[in-house]
Short mmCIF file of C-alpha atoms in Angstrom, two decimals:
data_model
loop_
_atom_site.label_atom_id
_atom_site.label_comp_id
_atom_site.label_asym_id
_atom_site.label_seq_id
_atom_site.Cartn_x
_atom_site.Cartn_y
_atom_site.Cartn_z
CA MET D 1 10.29 41.10 165.74
CA ASP D 2 11.18 42.17 161.60
CA PHE D 3 13.88 39.05 161.62
CA ASP D 4 14.59 40.18 157.75
CA ALA D 5 15.52 43.85 158.99
CA GLU D 6 17.63 42.69 162.06
CA ARG D 7 19.77 40.23 159.92
CA GLY D 8 20.93 42.71 157.16
CA ARG D 9 20.79 45.12 160.72
CA LEU D 10 23.59 42.58 162.07
CA ILE D 11 25.17 42.34 158.13
CA ARG D 12 25.55 45.89 157.94
CA GLU D 13 27.18 46.21 161.47
CA THR D 14 29.45 43.35 160.99
CA LEU D 15 30.77 44.86 157.13
CA GLN D 16 31.28 48.25 158.69
CA ARG D 17 33.71 46.62 161.32
CA LEU D 18 35.61 44.30 159.79
CA GLU D 19 36.07 47.27 156.96
CA SER D 20 37.20 49.14 159.81
CA LEU D 21 39.34 46.83 161.23
CA GLY D 22 40.93 45.92 158.54
CA ARG D 23 41.79 49.47 157.63
CA ALA D 24 43.20 49.35 161.10
CA GLY D 25 45.66 45.80 160.27
CA ALA D 26 43.79 43.63 162.36
CA THR D 27 44.27 40.14 160.86
CA ASN D 28 42.24 37.94 162.72
CA LEU D 29 39.71 38.37 165.30
CA PRO D 30 38.68 37.43 169.41
CA ARG D 31 36.14 34.00 169.12
CA VAL D 32 34.23 35.48 171.80
CA ALA D 33 33.41 37.94 169.33
CA PHE D 34 31.51 35.60 166.89
CA GLU D 35 30.46 33.48 169.74
CA GLN D 36 28.32 36.78 171.45
CA VAL D 37 27.55 37.77 168.26
CA ALA D 38 26.01 34.29 167.12
CA ALA D 39 24.59 33.13 171.14
CA GLU D 40 22.67 36.85 171.18
CA ALA D 41 20.87 37.22 167.43
CA PRO D 42 18.00 36.29 166.56
CA ARG D 43 16.50 33.23 166.30
CA GLU D 44 13.59 32.85 163.89
CA PRO D 45 10.82 30.08 164.22
CA ALA D 46 10.42 26.99 161.75
CA PRO D 47 8.38 28.06 158.58
CA ARG D 48 5.51 26.12 157.88
CA ALA D 49 4.95 24.09 155.74
CA VAL D 50 3.21 25.46 152.53
CA ALA D 51 3.33 23.34 149.39
CA THR D 52 2.97 26.81 147.07
CA ALA D 53 5.64 28.75 148.40
CA ALA D 54 8.19 30.71 146.86
CA PRO D 55 11.22 31.52 148.85
CA PRO D 56 11.45 34.97 150.74
CA ARG D 57 13.79 37.38 148.39
CA ALA D 58 16.18 39.76 149.97
CA GLN D 59 15.83 42.99 151.25
CA PRO D 60 17.51 44.82 150.28
CA ILE D 61 20.48 46.70 152.25
CA GLU D 62 19.79 50.22 153.40
CA PRO D 63 22.58 52.85 154.38
CA VAL D 64 22.84 52.99 158.22
CA ALA D 65 22.18 56.44 158.61
CA GLN D 66 24.38 58.86 161.32
CA THR D 67 23.62 59.85 164.31
CA THR D 68 24.10 63.19 165.85
CA PRO D 69 26.70 64.16 168.67
CA VAL D 70 25.70 62.91 172.03
CA ALA D 71 26.40 64.50 175.17
CA ARG D 72 28.73 62.39 177.88
CA PRO D 73 27.11 58.51 177.72
CA ARG D 74 27.16 56.96 181.22
CA PRO D 75 28.74 54.23 180.82
CA THR D 76 27.55 50.37 180.92
CA PRO D 77 29.54 47.07 181.83
CA VAL D 78 29.54 45.98 178.39
CA ALA D 79 31.65 42.20 176.78
CA PRO D 80 34.34 42.53 175.29
CA GLY D 81 32.69 41.07 172.00
CA GLY D 82 29.90 43.10 171.63
CA SER D 83 32.49 46.00 171.08
CA LEU D 84 33.71 44.55 167.11
CA PHE D 85 29.63 44.74 166.09
CA ASP D 86 28.15 47.27 167.89
CA ASP D 87 29.22 51.54 167.24
CA SER D 88 26.10 52.25 169.09
CA GLY D 89 26.40 55.60 171.31
CA ARG D 90 29.72 56.40 170.06
CA GLY D 91 28.34 59.29 168.23
CA GLY D 92 29.06 61.60 165.00
CA PRO D 93 30.06 60.13 161.27
CA ILE D 94 34.35 58.62 161.71
CA ILE D 95 36.56 60.50 160.00
CA ALA D 96 38.26 59.43 156.93
CA PRO D 97 41.87 58.78 158.37
CA GLU D 98 43.93 61.23 156.59
CA ASP D 99 41.78 64.04 157.75
CA ARG D 100 42.78 62.93 161.68
CA PRO D 101 45.83 64.88 161.78
CA GLY D 102 45.14 67.47 160.41
CA LEU D 103 41.85 68.24 163.81
CA LEU D 104 43.55 67.00 166.57
CA ALA D 105 46.82 69.08 164.99
CA SER D 106 43.83 71.81 164.84
CA LEU D 107 42.71 71.47 168.68
CA ALA D 108 46.03 70.87 170.06
CA LEU D 109 46.80 74.74 168.66
CA HIS D 110 43.22 75.51 170.88
CA VAL D 111 44.59 74.04 173.85
CA ALA D 112 47.75 75.81 173.44
CA GLU D 113 46.20 78.82 173.79
CA CYS D 114 43.25 78.43 176.86
CA ARG D 115 43.80 80.09 179.66
CA LYS D 116 40.30 78.42 181.48
CA CYS D 117 42.12 77.63 184.68
CA PRO D 118 44.35 80.45 185.28
CA PRO D 119 46.08 79.49 188.10
CA LEU D 120 47.59 76.19 185.78
CA ALA D 121 48.05 78.29 182.50
CA ALA D 122 50.08 80.55 184.67
CA ALA D 123 52.35 77.75 185.83
CA ARG D 124 52.86 75.58 182.54
CA THR D 125 55.50 74.99 180.59
CA ARG D 126 53.56 74.22 177.39
CA THR D 127 50.39 72.29 177.45
CA VAL D 128 50.77 68.64 176.92
CA PHE D 129 48.53 67.41 174.47
CA ALA D 130 48.47 63.28 172.55
CA ASP D 131 51.29 61.46 172.06
CA GLY D 132 50.64 58.18 169.29
CA SER D 133 48.90 57.24 166.11
CA PRO D 134 45.28 59.54 165.33
CA THR D 135 44.26 56.32 163.72
CA ALA D 136 45.20 53.92 166.63
CA ARG D 137 42.65 50.65 167.64
CA LEU D 138 44.16 51.73 171.67
CA MET D 139 43.75 54.42 173.49
CA PHE D 140 45.15 55.10 176.82
CA ILE D 141 43.72 58.26 179.30
CA GLY D 142 45.71 58.98 182.52
CA GLU D 143 45.44 61.55 184.87
CA ALA D 144 47.51 64.78 183.92
CA PRO D 145 51.07 65.22 183.08
CA GLY D 146 54.14 65.54 185.23
CA GLU D 147 57.33 67.49 185.22
CA GLU D 148 59.28 66.18 182.69
CA GLU D 149 55.75 65.99 180.45
CA ASP D 150 55.89 69.92 181.25
CA ARG D 151 58.97 70.65 180.01
CA THR D 152 58.99 68.14 176.70
CA GLY D 153 55.20 68.35 176.30
CA VAL D 154 54.82 65.07 175.41
CA PRO D 155 52.69 62.87 178.00
CA PHE D 156 54.46 59.73 179.90
CA VAL D 157 57.56 60.35 179.17
CA GLY D 158 58.67 60.17 183.44
CA PRO D 159 59.32 57.29 185.17
CA ALA D 160 55.75 56.26 185.02
CA GLY D 161 56.04 56.62 181.14
CA ARG D 162 58.50 54.06 180.61
CA LEU D 163 56.53 51.62 182.82
CA LEU D 164 53.63 52.32 180.34
CA THR D 165 56.08 51.95 177.56
CA ASP D 166 57.41 48.93 178.69
CA MET D 167 53.86 47.35 179.47
CA ILE D 168 52.60 48.91 175.85
CA THR D 169 55.52 46.89 173.98
CA LYS D 170 57.01 44.17 175.60
CA GLY D 171 53.35 43.17 178.17
CA MET D 172 51.16 44.06 174.60
CA GLY D 173 54.16 43.62 171.92
CA LEU D 174 52.80 46.66 169.82
CA ALA D 175 54.53 49.73 169.41
CA ARG D 176 54.35 52.93 171.09
CA GLU D 177 53.79 55.42 167.99
CA ASP D 178 50.79 52.73 167.48
CA VAL D 179 48.65 53.48 170.58
CA TYR D 180 47.37 57.31 171.14
CA ILE D 181 48.32 57.90 174.81
CA ALA D 182 46.45 61.58 176.24
CA ASN D 183 45.44 63.03 179.71
CA ILE D 184 41.81 64.06 181.06
CA LEU D 185 44.39 67.33 181.89
CA LYS D 186 46.82 69.36 179.46
CA CYS D 187 48.43 70.87 181.88
CA ARG D 188 50.76 70.19 184.71
CA PRO D 189 48.54 70.40 188.60
CA PRO D 190 51.51 72.30 191.40
CA GLN D 191 53.01 69.77 193.02
CA ASN D 192 51.11 67.25 190.90
CA ARG D 193 48.76 67.21 192.46
CA ASP D 194 45.14 65.18 191.33
CA PRO D 195 43.31 67.67 188.39
CA THR D 196 40.21 69.13 190.86
CA PRO D 197 37.05 68.83 189.60
CA GLU D 198 36.27 72.10 188.04
CA GLU D 199 40.14 71.64 186.62
CA SER D 200 38.68 68.71 184.77
CA ALA D 201 35.22 69.55 183.40
CA ASN D 202 37.65 72.73 181.64
CA CYS D 203 39.62 69.84 180.36
CA PHE D 204 36.98 67.26 179.05
CA PRO D 205 36.11 68.24 176.19
CA TYR D 206 39.57 68.48 175.16
CA LEU D 207 40.07 65.13 175.92
CA ASP D 208 36.06 63.91 174.48
CA ARG D 209 36.89 65.83 171.58
CA GLN D 210 40.57 63.73 170.80
CA ILE D 211 38.65 60.47 171.23
CA GLU D 212 35.26 61.52 168.59
CA ILE D 213 38.28 61.88 166.18
CA VAL D 214 40.65 59.04 166.89
CA ARG D 215 38.06 57.09 167.71
CA PRO D 216 39.52 54.16 168.75
CA GLU D 217 38.50 50.50 168.92
CA PHE D 218 39.21 50.40 172.51
CA ILE D 219 40.20 52.73 176.18
CA CYS D 220 42.75 51.89 178.47
CA LEU D 221 41.81 54.09 181.92
CA LEU D 222 44.81 54.77 183.62
CA GLY D 223 44.42 54.92 187.26
CA LYS D 224 41.52 56.37 189.86
CA VAL D 225 40.98 59.74 188.87
CA ALA D 226 40.94 58.55 185.10
CA ALA D 227 38.49 55.60 185.95
CA ASN D 228 36.52 57.55 187.92
CA THR D 229 36.18 60.63 185.73
CA LEU D 230 35.15 58.95 182.68
CA LEU D 231 33.43 56.37 184.49
CA GLU D 232 31.36 59.38 186.37
CA THR D 233 31.57 56.86 189.88
CA GLY D 234 32.87 57.15 192.84
CA LEU D 235 33.88 53.47 192.93
CA SER D 236 37.39 52.68 194.15
CA LEU D 237 39.73 50.80 191.24
CA SER D 238 40.08 48.10 192.77
CA ARG D 239 35.96 48.18 192.68
CA LEU D 240 36.62 49.24 188.69
CA ARG D 241 39.47 46.74 187.13
CA GLY D 242 38.74 43.27 185.77
CA ARG D 243 35.52 43.91 183.76
CA TRP D 244 34.14 45.96 181.27
CA HIS D 245 32.34 49.23 181.01
CA ARG D 246 31.78 52.29 177.80
CA VAL D 247 33.16 55.37 177.86
CA ARG D 248 31.35 57.08 174.41
CA GLY D 249 30.09 53.73 173.44
CA VAL D 250 33.66 52.59 173.12
CA PRO D 251 35.00 48.66 175.25
CA THR D 252 36.67 50.05 178.35
CA ILE D 253 39.21 49.03 181.10
CA ALA D 254 41.12 50.73 184.32
CA THR D 255 43.84 49.32 185.83
CA TYR D 256 46.41 51.09 188.32
CA HIS D 257 48.43 54.45 187.18
CA PRO D 258 51.66 52.94 186.17
CA SER D 259 53.10 55.52 189.03
CA TYR D 260 51.49 53.32 191.40
CA LEU D 261 52.97 50.29 190.60
CA LEU D 262 56.35 51.89 190.85
CA ARG D 263 55.13 52.03 194.20
CA THR D 264 53.88 49.24 194.82
CA PRO D 265 55.60 46.39 192.90
CA SER D 266 52.84 43.49 194.19
CA ALA D 267 49.46 45.73 192.16
CA LYS D 268 51.32 44.91 188.40
CA LYS D 269 50.40 40.72 188.72
CA ASP D 270 46.69 43.25 188.85
CA ALA D 271 47.28 45.13 186.42
CA TRP D 272 48.91 42.48 183.93
CA GLU D 273 45.55 40.30 184.06
CA ASP D 274 43.81 43.16 183.17
CA LEU D 275 46.34 44.28 180.19
CA GLN D 276 45.73 40.54 179.22
CA MET D 277 42.11 40.71 179.34
CA LEU D 278 42.00 43.76 176.39
CA MET D 279 44.53 41.96 174.23
CA ARG D 280 41.94 38.61 174.20
CA ALA D 281 39.87 41.50 172.93
CA MET D 282 41.77 43.14 170.93
CA GLY D 283 42.44 39.41 169.28
CA LEU D 284 46.54 39.96 170.10
CA PRO D 285 48.52 36.62 171.14
CA VAL D 286 48.64 36.61 175.32
CA PRO D 287 51.89 35.18 176.07
CA LYS D 288 51.61 31.94 177.53
CA ARG D 289 53.16 31.56 181.27
CA LYS D 290 55.65 30.15 181.59
CA GLU D 291 56.32 26.61 184.18
#
């Protein structure tokens, strides 16, 4: 192994990620990230004693070559700490923060004209694109708009949306406008039914482009439909939650949809555990448990 090259790679990725976190307003990093990187970093064998050997000269750091966009990679489990130093799998160059609002607005106009699913296009009041910050560290993804979302054009504004807002603000200590919220479908299915595979396939490129533009550091999938679609699996949500996955290289968790939590209050404890796992990875303070 070329240990100098490996050391240079780690330094480059560390500096890039620290700059990204600084622009996003992060003031501290989860300790697990540094412990994992230290554990995984290659160790050089002890050098042989040579009386006349001169100290090795540091190798210049080469700029990181940008990768070309790739098709949806199959997600694999990942520990949260590794995400802070591993940019692999995201694809494409980082879009400057000042360019993101314009690109998202242009994409929203394109979505508003979409007719790929004629029944949905004919029945909708308006398309429901997204809500939140184009430079968010955290992105929430649900399945499809409901009646109130179809009327307002904003995702998660009904009863489930109000619970999600509480989860973000009261639970995580964040402002709703500081995260990014989207759905797999941009149109409301009749009677709020689950999206069909064809509808999800038609609409997925829009969501994929949103992820590419916003380039969140973390993703939270809300509900079984979002989890099965983004993680490309048929496993139950109970088997997917409580551990890390990747979506386009982004560390991702899956948890219960707020509408399910309204119907099944006993599941709120598990959802809160998932959010705490996410908060620790993001370096957010987790409230101490009351005695």
